[in-house]
Amino acid sequence: RKRAKHHRGRVRSFPKDDPSKKPHLTAFMGYNTVMTHVLREIERPGSKLHKGETVEAVTIIFFNPVVLVGLVGFPHTPPALN
């Protein structure tokens, strides 16, 4: 993979709209800042690792404070959303 051309990411897909729910936030921007590892205890009865410790990779994502600026509504019409 190449290094990113732009610092800001993009939303690649949005969840399907459910008309029964109230308007809500569907996506917001986050920045992949660092990858690291954590040591955690496994709680799986019956597993060989039960009560043991394992090291796992984690990604820490930085999110800017979200400020709501506006809300746009689209009425349903026969051909599509307007």
CSV table of N, CA and C in Angstrom, one decimal:
chain,number,residue,atom,x,y,z
A,1,ARG,N,0.8,-1.2,0.0
A,1,ARG,CA,0.0,0.0,0.0
A,1,ARG,C,0.9,1.2,0.0
A,2,LYS,N,0.3,2.3,-0.6
A,2,LYS,CA,1.0,3.6,-0.6
A,2,LYS,C,0.6,4.4,0.6
A,3,ARG,N,1.4,5.5,0.8
A,3,ARG,CA,1.1,6.4,1.8
A,3,ARG,C,-0.1,7.2,1.3
A,4,ALA,N,-0.9,7.7,2.3
A,4,ALA,CA,-2.2,8.4,2.0
A,4,ALA,C,-1.9,9.7,1.3
A,5,LYS,N,-2.7,10.0,0.3
A,5,LYS,CA,-2.5,11.3,-0.4
A,5,LYS,C,-3.1,12.5,0.4
A,6,HIS,N,-4.2,12.2,1.1
A,6,HIS,CA,-4.9,13.2,1.9
A,6,HIS,C,-5.0,12.8,3.3
A,7,HIS,N,-4.9,13.8,4.2
A,7,HIS,CA,-5.0,13.5,5.7
A,7,HIS,C,-6.4,13.1,6.1
A,8,ARG,N,-7.4,13.8,5.4
A,8,ARG,CA,-8.8,13.6,5.8
A,8,ARG,C,-9.3,12.3,5.1
A,9,GLY,N,-10.0,11.5,5.9
A,9,GLY,CA,-10.6,10.3,5.3
A,9,GLY,C,-11.9,10.6,4.6
A,10,ARG,N,-12.6,9.5,4.2
A,10,ARG,CA,-14.0,9.7,3.6
A,10,ARG,C,-14.9,8.6,4.1
A,11,VAL,N,-16.2,8.9,4.0
A,11,VAL,CA,-17.2,7.9,4.4
A,11,VAL,C,-17.4,7.1,3.2
A,12,ARG,N,-17.2,5.8,3.2
A,12,ARG,CA,-17.3,5.0,2.0
A,12,ARG,C,-18.8,4.4,1.8
A,13,SER,N,-19.5,4.3,2.9
A,13,SER,CA,-20.9,3.8,2.8
A,13,SER,C,-21.6,4.2,4.0
A,14,PHE,N,-22.9,4.4,3.9
A,14,PHE,CA,-23.8,4.8,4.9
A,14,PHE,C,-24.8,3.6,5.2
A,15,PRO,N,-25.2,3.5,6.5
A,15,PRO,CA,-26.2,2.4,6.7
A,15,PRO,C,-27.5,2.7,6.0
A,16,LYS,N,-28.3,1.7,5.8
A,16,LYS,CA,-29.6,1.8,5.2
A,16,LYS,C,-30.5,2.6,6.1
A,17,ASP,N,-31.4,3.5,5.4
A,17,ASP,CA,-32.2,4.4,6.2
A,17,ASP,C,-33.4,3.6,6.7
A,18,ASP,N,-33.8,3.8,8.0
A,18,ASP,CA,-34.9,3.1,8.6
A,18,ASP,C,-35.9,4.3,8.9
A,19,PRO,N,-37.0,4.4,8.2
A,19,PRO,CA,-38.0,5.5,8.4
A,19,PRO,C,-38.6,5.5,9.7
A,20,SER,N,-38.6,4.4,10.4
A,20,SER,CA,-39.3,4.3,11.7
A,20,SER,C,-38.5,5.0,12.8
A,21,LYS,N,-37.2,5.2,12.6
A,21,LYS,CA,-36.3,5.9,13.6
A,21,LYS,C,-36.3,7.4,13.4
A,22,LYS,N,-36.0,8.1,14.5
A,22,LYS,CA,-35.8,9.5,14.5
A,22,LYS,C,-34.5,9.9,13.7
A,23,PRO,N,-34.4,11.1,13.2
A,23,PRO,CA,-33.1,11.5,12.6
A,23,PRO,C,-32.0,11.4,13.6
A,24,HIS,N,-30.9,10.8,13.1
A,24,HIS,CA,-29.7,10.6,13.9
A,24,HIS,C,-28.4,10.7,13.1
A,25,LEU,N,-27.3,10.8,13.8
A,25,LEU,CA,-26.0,10.9,13.2
A,25,LEU,C,-25.6,9.5,12.6
A,26,THR,N,-25.3,9.4,11.3
A,26,THR,CA,-25.0,8.1,10.7
A,26,THR,C,-23.5,7.9,10.6
A,27,ALA,N,-22.7,9.0,10.5
A,27,ALA,CA,-21.2,8.9,10.3
A,27,ALA,C,-20.5,10.2,10.7
A,28,PHE,N,-19.3,10.1,11.1
A,28,PHE,CA,-18.5,11.2,11.4
A,28,PHE,C,-17.0,10.8,11.2
A,29,MET,N,-16.2,11.8,11.1
A,29,MET,CA,-14.8,11.6,10.7
A,29,MET,C,-13.9,11.2,11.9
A,30,GLY,N,-13.0,10.3,11.6
A,30,GLY,CA,-12.0,9.9,12.6
A,30,GLY,C,-10.7,9.7,11.9
A,31,TYR,N,-9.6,9.9,12.6
A,31,TYR,CA,-8.3,9.8,12.1
A,31,TYR,C,-7.5,8.6,12.8
A,32,ASN,N,-6.9,7.7,11.9
A,32,ASN,CA,-6.1,6.6,12.5
A,32,ASN,C,-4.8,7.2,13.0
A,33,THR,N,-4.6,7.3,14.3
A,33,THR,CA,-3.5,8.0,14.8
A,33,THR,C,-2.3,7.0,15.1
A,34,VAL,N,-2.6,5.9,15.7
A,34,VAL,CA,-1.5,5.0,16.1
A,34,VAL,C,-2.0,3.6,16.3
A,35,MET,N,-1.2,2.6,16.0
A,35,MET,CA,-1.4,1.2,16.3
A,35,MET,C,-0.5,0.8,17.4
A,36,THR,N,-1.0,0.0,18.3
A,36,THR,CA,-0.2,-0.4,19.5
A,36,THR,C,-0.7,-1.8,19.9
A,37,HIS,N,-0.2,-2.3,21.0
A,37,HIS,CA,-0.7,-3.6,21.4
A,37,HIS,C,-1.1,-3.5,22.9
A,38,VAL,N,-2.0,-4.4,23.3
A,38,VAL,CA,-2.4,-4.5,24.7
A,38,VAL,C,-2.3,-5.9,25.2
A,39,LEU,N,-2.1,-6.0,26.5
A,39,LEU,CA,-2.0,-7.3,27.1
A,39,LEU,C,-3.3,-7.5,27.9
A,40,ARG,N,-4.1,-8.5,27.5
A,40,ARG,CA,-5.4,-8.7,28.2
A,40,ARG,C,-5.6,-10.1,28.7
A,41,GLU,N,-6.5,-10.3,29.6
A,41,GLU,CA,-6.7,-11.6,30.2
A,41,GLU,C,-7.9,-12.2,29.5
A,42,ILE,N,-7.8,-13.5,29.1
A,42,ILE,CA,-8.8,-14.2,28.4
A,42,ILE,C,-9.8,-14.9,29.4
A,43,GLU,N,-11.1,-14.7,29.1
A,43,GLU,CA,-12.2,-15.3,30.0
A,43,GLU,C,-13.0,-16.2,29.1
A,44,ARG,N,-12.5,-17.3,28.7
A,44,ARG,CA,-13.3,-18.3,27.9
A,44,ARG,C,-13.3,-19.6,28.6
A,45,PRO,N,-14.3,-20.0,29.3
A,45,PRO,CA,-14.3,-21.3,30.0
A,45,PRO,C,-14.2,-22.4,28.9
A,46,GLY,N,-13.4,-23.4,29.1
A,46,GLY,CA,-13.2,-24.5,28.2
A,46,GLY,C,-12.0,-24.3,27.2
A,47,SER,N,-11.5,-23.1,27.2
A,47,SER,CA,-10.4,-22.8,26.3
A,47,SER,C,-9.0,-23.1,27.0
A,48,LYS,N,-8.0,-23.4,26.2
A,48,LYS,CA,-6.7,-23.5,26.8
A,48,LYS,C,-6.2,-22.2,27.4
A,49,LEU,N,-6.6,-21.1,26.9
A,49,LEU,CA,-6.1,-19.8,27.3
A,49,LEU,C,-7.0,-19.2,28.5
A,50,HIS,N,-8.0,-20.0,29.0
A,50,HIS,CA,-8.8,-19.5,30.0
A,50,HIS,C,-8.0,-19.0,31.2
A,51,LYS,N,-8.2,-17.8,31.7
A,51,LYS,CA,-7.5,-17.2,32.8
A,51,LYS,C,-6.0,-16.9,32.5
A,52,GLY,N,-5.7,-17.0,31.2
A,52,GLY,CA,-4.4,-16.7,30.7
A,52,GLY,C,-4.3,-15.3,30.1
A,53,GLU,N,-3.2,-14.8,29.7
A,53,GLU,CA,-3.0,-13.5,29.1
A,53,GLU,C,-2.5,-13.7,27.7
A,54,THR,N,-3.0,-12.7,26.8
A,54,THR,CA,-2.6,-12.7,25.4
A,54,THR,C,-2.3,-11.2,25.0
A,55,VAL,N,-1.5,-11.1,24.0
A,55,VAL,CA,-1.1,-9.8,23.4
A,55,VAL,C,-1.9,-9.6,22.1
A,56,GLU,N,-2.6,-8.5,22.0
A,56,GLU,CA,-3.4,-8.3,20.8
A,56,GLU,C,-3.1,-6.9,20.2
A,57,ALA,N,-3.2,-6.7,18.9
A,57,ALA,CA,-3.0,-5.5,18.2
A,57,ALA,C,-4.2,-4.6,18.3
A,58,VAL,N,-4.1,-3.3,18.6
A,58,VAL,CA,-5.3,-2.4,18.6
A,58,VAL,C,-4.9,-1.2,17.8
A,59,THR,N,-6.0,-0.5,17.3
A,59,THR,CA,-5.8,0.8,16.6
A,59,THR,C,-6.5,1.8,17.5
A,60,ILE,N,-5.8,2.9,17.7
A,60,ILE,CA,-6.4,4.0,18.5
A,60,ILE,C,-6.8,5.1,17.4
A,61,ILE,N,-8.1,5.4,17.5
A,61,ILE,CA,-8.7,6.4,16.5
A,61,ILE,C,-9.0,7.7,17.2
A,62,PHE,N,-8.5,8.8,16.6
A,62,PHE,CA,-8.8,10.1,17.2
A,62,PHE,C,-10.0,10.7,16.5
A,63,PHE,N,-11.0,11.2,17.3
A,63,PHE,CA,-12.1,11.9,16.8
A,63,PHE,C,-12.2,13.3,17.2
A,64,ASN,N,-12.4,14.2,16.3
A,64,ASN,CA,-12.5,15.6,16.7
A,64,ASN,C,-13.9,15.8,17.3
A,65,PRO,N,-14.1,16.9,18.1
A,65,PRO,CA,-15.4,17.1,18.7
A,65,PRO,C,-16.4,17.4,17.6
A,66,VAL,N,-17.6,16.8,17.8
A,66,VAL,CA,-18.6,16.9,16.8
A,66,VAL,C,-19.5,18.1,17.1
A,67,VAL,N,-19.7,19.0,16.1
A,67,VAL,CA,-20.6,20.1,16.3
A,67,VAL,C,-21.6,20.0,15.2
A,68,LEU,N,-22.9,20.0,15.6
A,68,LEU,CA,-24.0,19.9,14.6
A,68,LEU,C,-24.2,21.3,14.0
A,69,VAL,N,-24.1,21.4,12.6
A,69,VAL,CA,-24.2,22.6,12.0
A,69,VAL,C,-25.6,22.8,11.3
A,70,GLY,N,-26.1,21.7,10.7
A,70,GLY,CA,-27.4,21.8,10.1
A,70,GLY,C,-28.0,20.4,9.8
A,71,LEU,N,-29.2,20.4,9.4
A,71,LEU,CA,-29.9,19.2,9.2
A,71,LEU,C,-30.7,19.3,7.8
A,72,VAL,N,-30.5,18.4,6.9
A,72,VAL,CA,-31.2,18.4,5.6
A,72,VAL,C,-32.1,17.3,5.5
A,73,GLY,N,-33.3,17.5,5.1
A,73,GLY,CA,-34.4,16.5,4.9
A,73,GLY,C,-34.7,16.3,3.4
A,74,PHE,N,-35.0,15.1,3.0
A,74,PHE,CA,-35.3,14.8,1.6
A,74,PHE,C,-36.7,14.1,1.6
A,75,PRO,N,-37.7,14.7,0.9
A,75,PRO,CA,-39.0,14.0,0.9
A,75,PRO,C,-39.0,12.9,-0.1
A,76,HIS,N,-39.8,11.9,0.2
A,76,HIS,CA,-39.9,10.7,-0.8
A,76,HIS,C,-40.9,11.1,-1.9
A,77,THR,N,-40.5,10.9,-3.1
A,77,THR,CA,-41.3,11.1,-4.3
A,77,THR,C,-41.3,9.8,-5.1
A,78,PRO,N,-42.2,9.7,-6.1
A,78,PRO,CA,-42.3,8.4,-6.8
A,78,PRO,C,-41.0,8.0,-7.5
A,79,PRO,N,-40.2,8.9,-8.2
A,79,PRO,CA,-39.0,8.4,-8.9
A,79,PRO,C,-37.9,8.1,-7.9
A,80,ALA,N,-37.7,9.0,-6.9
A,80,ALA,CA,-36.5,8.9,-6.0
A,80,ALA,C,-36.6,9.9,-4.9
A,81,LEU,N,-35.5,10.0,-4.1
A,81,LEU,CA,-35.5,11.1,-3.1
A,81,LEU,C,-35.2,12.4,-3.8
A,82,ASN,N,-35.9,13.5,-3.4
A,82,ASN,CA,-35.6,14.8,-4.0
A,82,ASN,C,-34.9,15.6,-2.9
